[in-house]
Tab-separated table of C-alpha atoms in Angstrom:
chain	number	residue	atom	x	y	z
A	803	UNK	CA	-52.690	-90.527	38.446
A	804	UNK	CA	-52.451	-92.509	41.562
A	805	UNK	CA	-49.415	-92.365	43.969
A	806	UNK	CA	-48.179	-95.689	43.008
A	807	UNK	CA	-48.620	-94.837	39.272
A	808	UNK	CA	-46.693	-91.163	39.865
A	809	UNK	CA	-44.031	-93.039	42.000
A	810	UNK	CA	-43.448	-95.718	39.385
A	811	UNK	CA	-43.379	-92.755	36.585
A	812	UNK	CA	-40.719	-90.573	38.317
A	813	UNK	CA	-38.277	-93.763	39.057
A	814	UNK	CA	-38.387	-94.832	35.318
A	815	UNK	CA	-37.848	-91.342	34.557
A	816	UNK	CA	-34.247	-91.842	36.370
A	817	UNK	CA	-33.436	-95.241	34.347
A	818	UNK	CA	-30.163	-95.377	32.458
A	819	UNK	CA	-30.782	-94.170	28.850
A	820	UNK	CA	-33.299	-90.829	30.064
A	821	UNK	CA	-32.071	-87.700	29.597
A	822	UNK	CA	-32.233	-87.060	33.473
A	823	UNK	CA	-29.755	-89.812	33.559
A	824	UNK	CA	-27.321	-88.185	31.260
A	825	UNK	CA	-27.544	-85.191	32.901
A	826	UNK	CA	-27.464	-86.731	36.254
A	827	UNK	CA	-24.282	-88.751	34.551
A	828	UNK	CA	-22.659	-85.020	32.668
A	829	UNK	CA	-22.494	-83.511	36.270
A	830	UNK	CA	-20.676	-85.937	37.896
A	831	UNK	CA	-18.216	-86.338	35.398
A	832	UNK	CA	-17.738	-82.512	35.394
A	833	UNK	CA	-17.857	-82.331	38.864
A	834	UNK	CA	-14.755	-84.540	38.663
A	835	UNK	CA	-13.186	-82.614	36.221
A	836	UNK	CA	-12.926	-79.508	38.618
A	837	UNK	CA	-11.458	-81.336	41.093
A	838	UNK	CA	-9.187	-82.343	38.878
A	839	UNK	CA	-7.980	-79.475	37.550
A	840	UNK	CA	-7.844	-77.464	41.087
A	841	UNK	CA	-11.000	-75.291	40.068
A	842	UNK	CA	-12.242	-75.584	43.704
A	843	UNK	CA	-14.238	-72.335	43.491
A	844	UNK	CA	-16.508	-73.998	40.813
A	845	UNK	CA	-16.624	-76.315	42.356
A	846	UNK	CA	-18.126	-74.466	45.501
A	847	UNK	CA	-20.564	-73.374	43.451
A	848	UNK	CA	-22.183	-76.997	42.922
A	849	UNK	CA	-22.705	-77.143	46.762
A	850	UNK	CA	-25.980	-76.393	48.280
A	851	UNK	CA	-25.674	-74.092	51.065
A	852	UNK	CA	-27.229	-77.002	53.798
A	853	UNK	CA	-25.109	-79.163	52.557
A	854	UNK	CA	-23.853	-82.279	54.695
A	855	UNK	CA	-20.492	-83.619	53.623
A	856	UNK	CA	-19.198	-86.595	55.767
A	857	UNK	CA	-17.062	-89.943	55.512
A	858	UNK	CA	-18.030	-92.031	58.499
A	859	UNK	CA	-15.141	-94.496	59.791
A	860	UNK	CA	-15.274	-97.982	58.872
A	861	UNK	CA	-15.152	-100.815	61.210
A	862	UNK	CA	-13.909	-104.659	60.517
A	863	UNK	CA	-14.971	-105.736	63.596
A	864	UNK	CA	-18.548	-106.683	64.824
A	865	UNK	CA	-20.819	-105.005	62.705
A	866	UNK	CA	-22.005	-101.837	63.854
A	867	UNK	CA	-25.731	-100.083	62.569
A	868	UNK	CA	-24.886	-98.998	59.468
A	869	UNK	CA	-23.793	-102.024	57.809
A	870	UNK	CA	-19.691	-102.219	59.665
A	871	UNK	CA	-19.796	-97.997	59.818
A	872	UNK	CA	-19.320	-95.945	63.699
A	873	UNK	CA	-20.642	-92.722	64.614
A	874	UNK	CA	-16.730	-91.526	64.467
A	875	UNK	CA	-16.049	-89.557	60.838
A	876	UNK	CA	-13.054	-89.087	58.879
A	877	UNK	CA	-14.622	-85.869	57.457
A	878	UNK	CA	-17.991	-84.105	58.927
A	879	UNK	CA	-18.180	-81.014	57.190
A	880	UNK	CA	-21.027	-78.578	56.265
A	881	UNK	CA	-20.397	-75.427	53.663
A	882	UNK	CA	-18.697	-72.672	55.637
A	883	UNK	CA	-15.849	-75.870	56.800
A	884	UNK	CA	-16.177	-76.860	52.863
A	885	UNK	CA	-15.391	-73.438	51.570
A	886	UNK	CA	-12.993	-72.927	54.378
A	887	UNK	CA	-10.736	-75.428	53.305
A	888	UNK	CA	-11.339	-74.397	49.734
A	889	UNK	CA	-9.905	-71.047	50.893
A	890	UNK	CA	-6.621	-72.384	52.082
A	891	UNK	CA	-6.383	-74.589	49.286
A	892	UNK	CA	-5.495	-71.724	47.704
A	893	UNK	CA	-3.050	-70.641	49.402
A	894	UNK	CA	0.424	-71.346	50.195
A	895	UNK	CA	-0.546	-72.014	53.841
A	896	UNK	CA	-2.096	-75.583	52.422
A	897	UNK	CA	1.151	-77.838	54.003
A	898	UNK	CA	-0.148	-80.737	53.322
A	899	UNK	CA	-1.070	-80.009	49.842
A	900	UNK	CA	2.429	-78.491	48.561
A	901	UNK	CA	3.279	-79.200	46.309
A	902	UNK	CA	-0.208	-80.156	45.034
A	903	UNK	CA	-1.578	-83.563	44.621
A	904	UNK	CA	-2.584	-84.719	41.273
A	905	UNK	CA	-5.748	-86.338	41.789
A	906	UNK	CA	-7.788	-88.352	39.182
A	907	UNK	CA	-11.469	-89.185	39.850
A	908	UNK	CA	-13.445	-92.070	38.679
A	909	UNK	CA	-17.293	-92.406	38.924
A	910	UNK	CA	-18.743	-95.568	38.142
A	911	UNK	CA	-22.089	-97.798	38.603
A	912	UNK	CA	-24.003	-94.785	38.879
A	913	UNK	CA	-27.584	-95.169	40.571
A	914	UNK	CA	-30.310	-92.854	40.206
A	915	UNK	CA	-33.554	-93.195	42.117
A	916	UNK	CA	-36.327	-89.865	43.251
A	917	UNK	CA	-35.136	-88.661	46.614
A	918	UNK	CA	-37.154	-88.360	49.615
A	919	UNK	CA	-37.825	-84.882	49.108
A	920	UNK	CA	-39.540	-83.325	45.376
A	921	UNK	CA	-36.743	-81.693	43.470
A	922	UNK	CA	-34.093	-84.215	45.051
A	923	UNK	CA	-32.382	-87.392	43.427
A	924	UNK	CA	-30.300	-90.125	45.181
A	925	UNK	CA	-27.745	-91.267	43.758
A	926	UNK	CA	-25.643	-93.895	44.612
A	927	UNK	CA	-22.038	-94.373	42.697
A	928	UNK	CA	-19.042	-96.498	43.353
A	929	UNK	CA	-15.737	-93.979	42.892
A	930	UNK	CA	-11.863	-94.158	42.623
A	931	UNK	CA	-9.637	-91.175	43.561
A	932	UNK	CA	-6.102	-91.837	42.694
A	933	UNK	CA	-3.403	-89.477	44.102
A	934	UNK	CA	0.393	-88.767	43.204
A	935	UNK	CA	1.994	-85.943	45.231
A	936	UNK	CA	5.975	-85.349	45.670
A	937	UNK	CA	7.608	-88.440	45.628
A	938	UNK	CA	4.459	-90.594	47.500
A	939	UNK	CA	4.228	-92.701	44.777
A	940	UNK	CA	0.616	-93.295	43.785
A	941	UNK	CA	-2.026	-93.083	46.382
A	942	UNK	CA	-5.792	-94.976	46.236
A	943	UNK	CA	-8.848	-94.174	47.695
A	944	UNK	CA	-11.691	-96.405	46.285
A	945	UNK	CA	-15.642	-96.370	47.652
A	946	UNK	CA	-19.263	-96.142	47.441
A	947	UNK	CA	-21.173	-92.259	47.350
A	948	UNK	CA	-24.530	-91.747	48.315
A	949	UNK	CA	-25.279	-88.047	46.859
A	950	UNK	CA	-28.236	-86.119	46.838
A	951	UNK	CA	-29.068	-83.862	44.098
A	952	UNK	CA	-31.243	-80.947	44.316
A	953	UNK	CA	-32.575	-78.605	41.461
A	954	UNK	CA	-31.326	-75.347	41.251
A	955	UNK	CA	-33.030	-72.518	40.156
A	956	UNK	CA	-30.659	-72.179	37.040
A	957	UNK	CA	-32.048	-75.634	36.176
A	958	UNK	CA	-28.691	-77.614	37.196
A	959	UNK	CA	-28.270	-79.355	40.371
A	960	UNK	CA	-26.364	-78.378	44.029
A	961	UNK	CA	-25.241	-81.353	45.895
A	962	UNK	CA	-27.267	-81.290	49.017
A	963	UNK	CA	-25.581	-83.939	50.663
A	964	UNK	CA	-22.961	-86.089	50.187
A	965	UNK	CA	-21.947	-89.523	52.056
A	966	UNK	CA	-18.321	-90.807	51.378
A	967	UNK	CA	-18.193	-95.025	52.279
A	968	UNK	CA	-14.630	-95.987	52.237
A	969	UNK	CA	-13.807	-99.167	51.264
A	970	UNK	CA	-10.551	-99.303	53.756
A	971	UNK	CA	-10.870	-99.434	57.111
A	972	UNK	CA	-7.511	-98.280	57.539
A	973	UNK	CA	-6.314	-95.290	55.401
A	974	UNK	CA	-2.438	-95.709	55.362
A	975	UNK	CA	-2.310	-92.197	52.597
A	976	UNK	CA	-0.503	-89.545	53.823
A	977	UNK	CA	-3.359	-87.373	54.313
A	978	UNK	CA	-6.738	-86.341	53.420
A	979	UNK	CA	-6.947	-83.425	52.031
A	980	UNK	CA	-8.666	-84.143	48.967
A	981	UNK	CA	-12.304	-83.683	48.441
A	982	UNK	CA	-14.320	-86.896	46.851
């Protein structure tokens, strides 16, 4: 099989309606769900241990390489800062999280396409966290993703990396300590 042929094989393999889909698909949406219900040490466990986790700042005015995006980041985070505040998340020393937030993710328009390296997918998805802590009132961050899957050994995937694209350029929430 030629390149072109192989190439055009593995990107219909990652159409809507294949079972990599769905299972791209089930893992986000349980991904969510341990976010959602505080089970951050699962969800630790989905993490590769290279991971790169980071939600560049958005600019509104000339735009910048990167389609309107700086090199300044909200979040630039690897595992050990990841699992770090993961830790203290679990603790009472999490200020800014007590009493906790009640988060609610949304995944949406999801995108699969073969990443750049074998055993990777990209995947692109437009997401919605919604946030009520204390007496805050309801609290929206909306956006686009651009994750990259990788394989694991068990068979299921580690998130390699993960790119958070807000859609506001200025974040008037309290504070962000969730994880997207």
């Amino acid at each position: 099989m030629s390149a072109a042929a192989t190439a055009q094989a593995a990107a219909a393999a990652c159409m809507p309606g294949t079972p990599l889909y769905g299972e791209v698909v089930e893992f986000l949406y349980r991904e969510a769900d341990l976010l959602d219900t505080y089970r951050y040490g699962e969800w630790l466990e989905l993490l590769a241990e290279d991971i790169l986790y980071d939600m560049p700042v958005r600019t509104n005015q000339f735009r910048a390489a990167g389609e309107g995006f700086q090199d300044m980041a909200f979040f630039d985070e690897n595992y050990v800062s990841l699992k770090t505040r993961v830790k203290r998340l679990e603790t009472e020393f999490a200020w800014a999280e007590t009493p906790p937030s009640r988060t609610r993710h949304f995944v949406s328009n999801i995108l699969v396409a073969p990443g750049e390296r074998a055993g990777e997918l990209a995947v692109r998805l437009n997401f919605m966290v919604t946030r009520t802590r204390a007496d805050h009132g309801y609290q929206f961050f909306t956006g686009r993703r651009e994750d990259t899957l990788r394989r694991a050994a068990d068979g299921g995937f580690k998130i390699a990396r993960r790119r958070i694209f807000g859609d506001q350029t200025v974040l008037t929430n309290t504070n962000l300590s969730v994880l997207f």
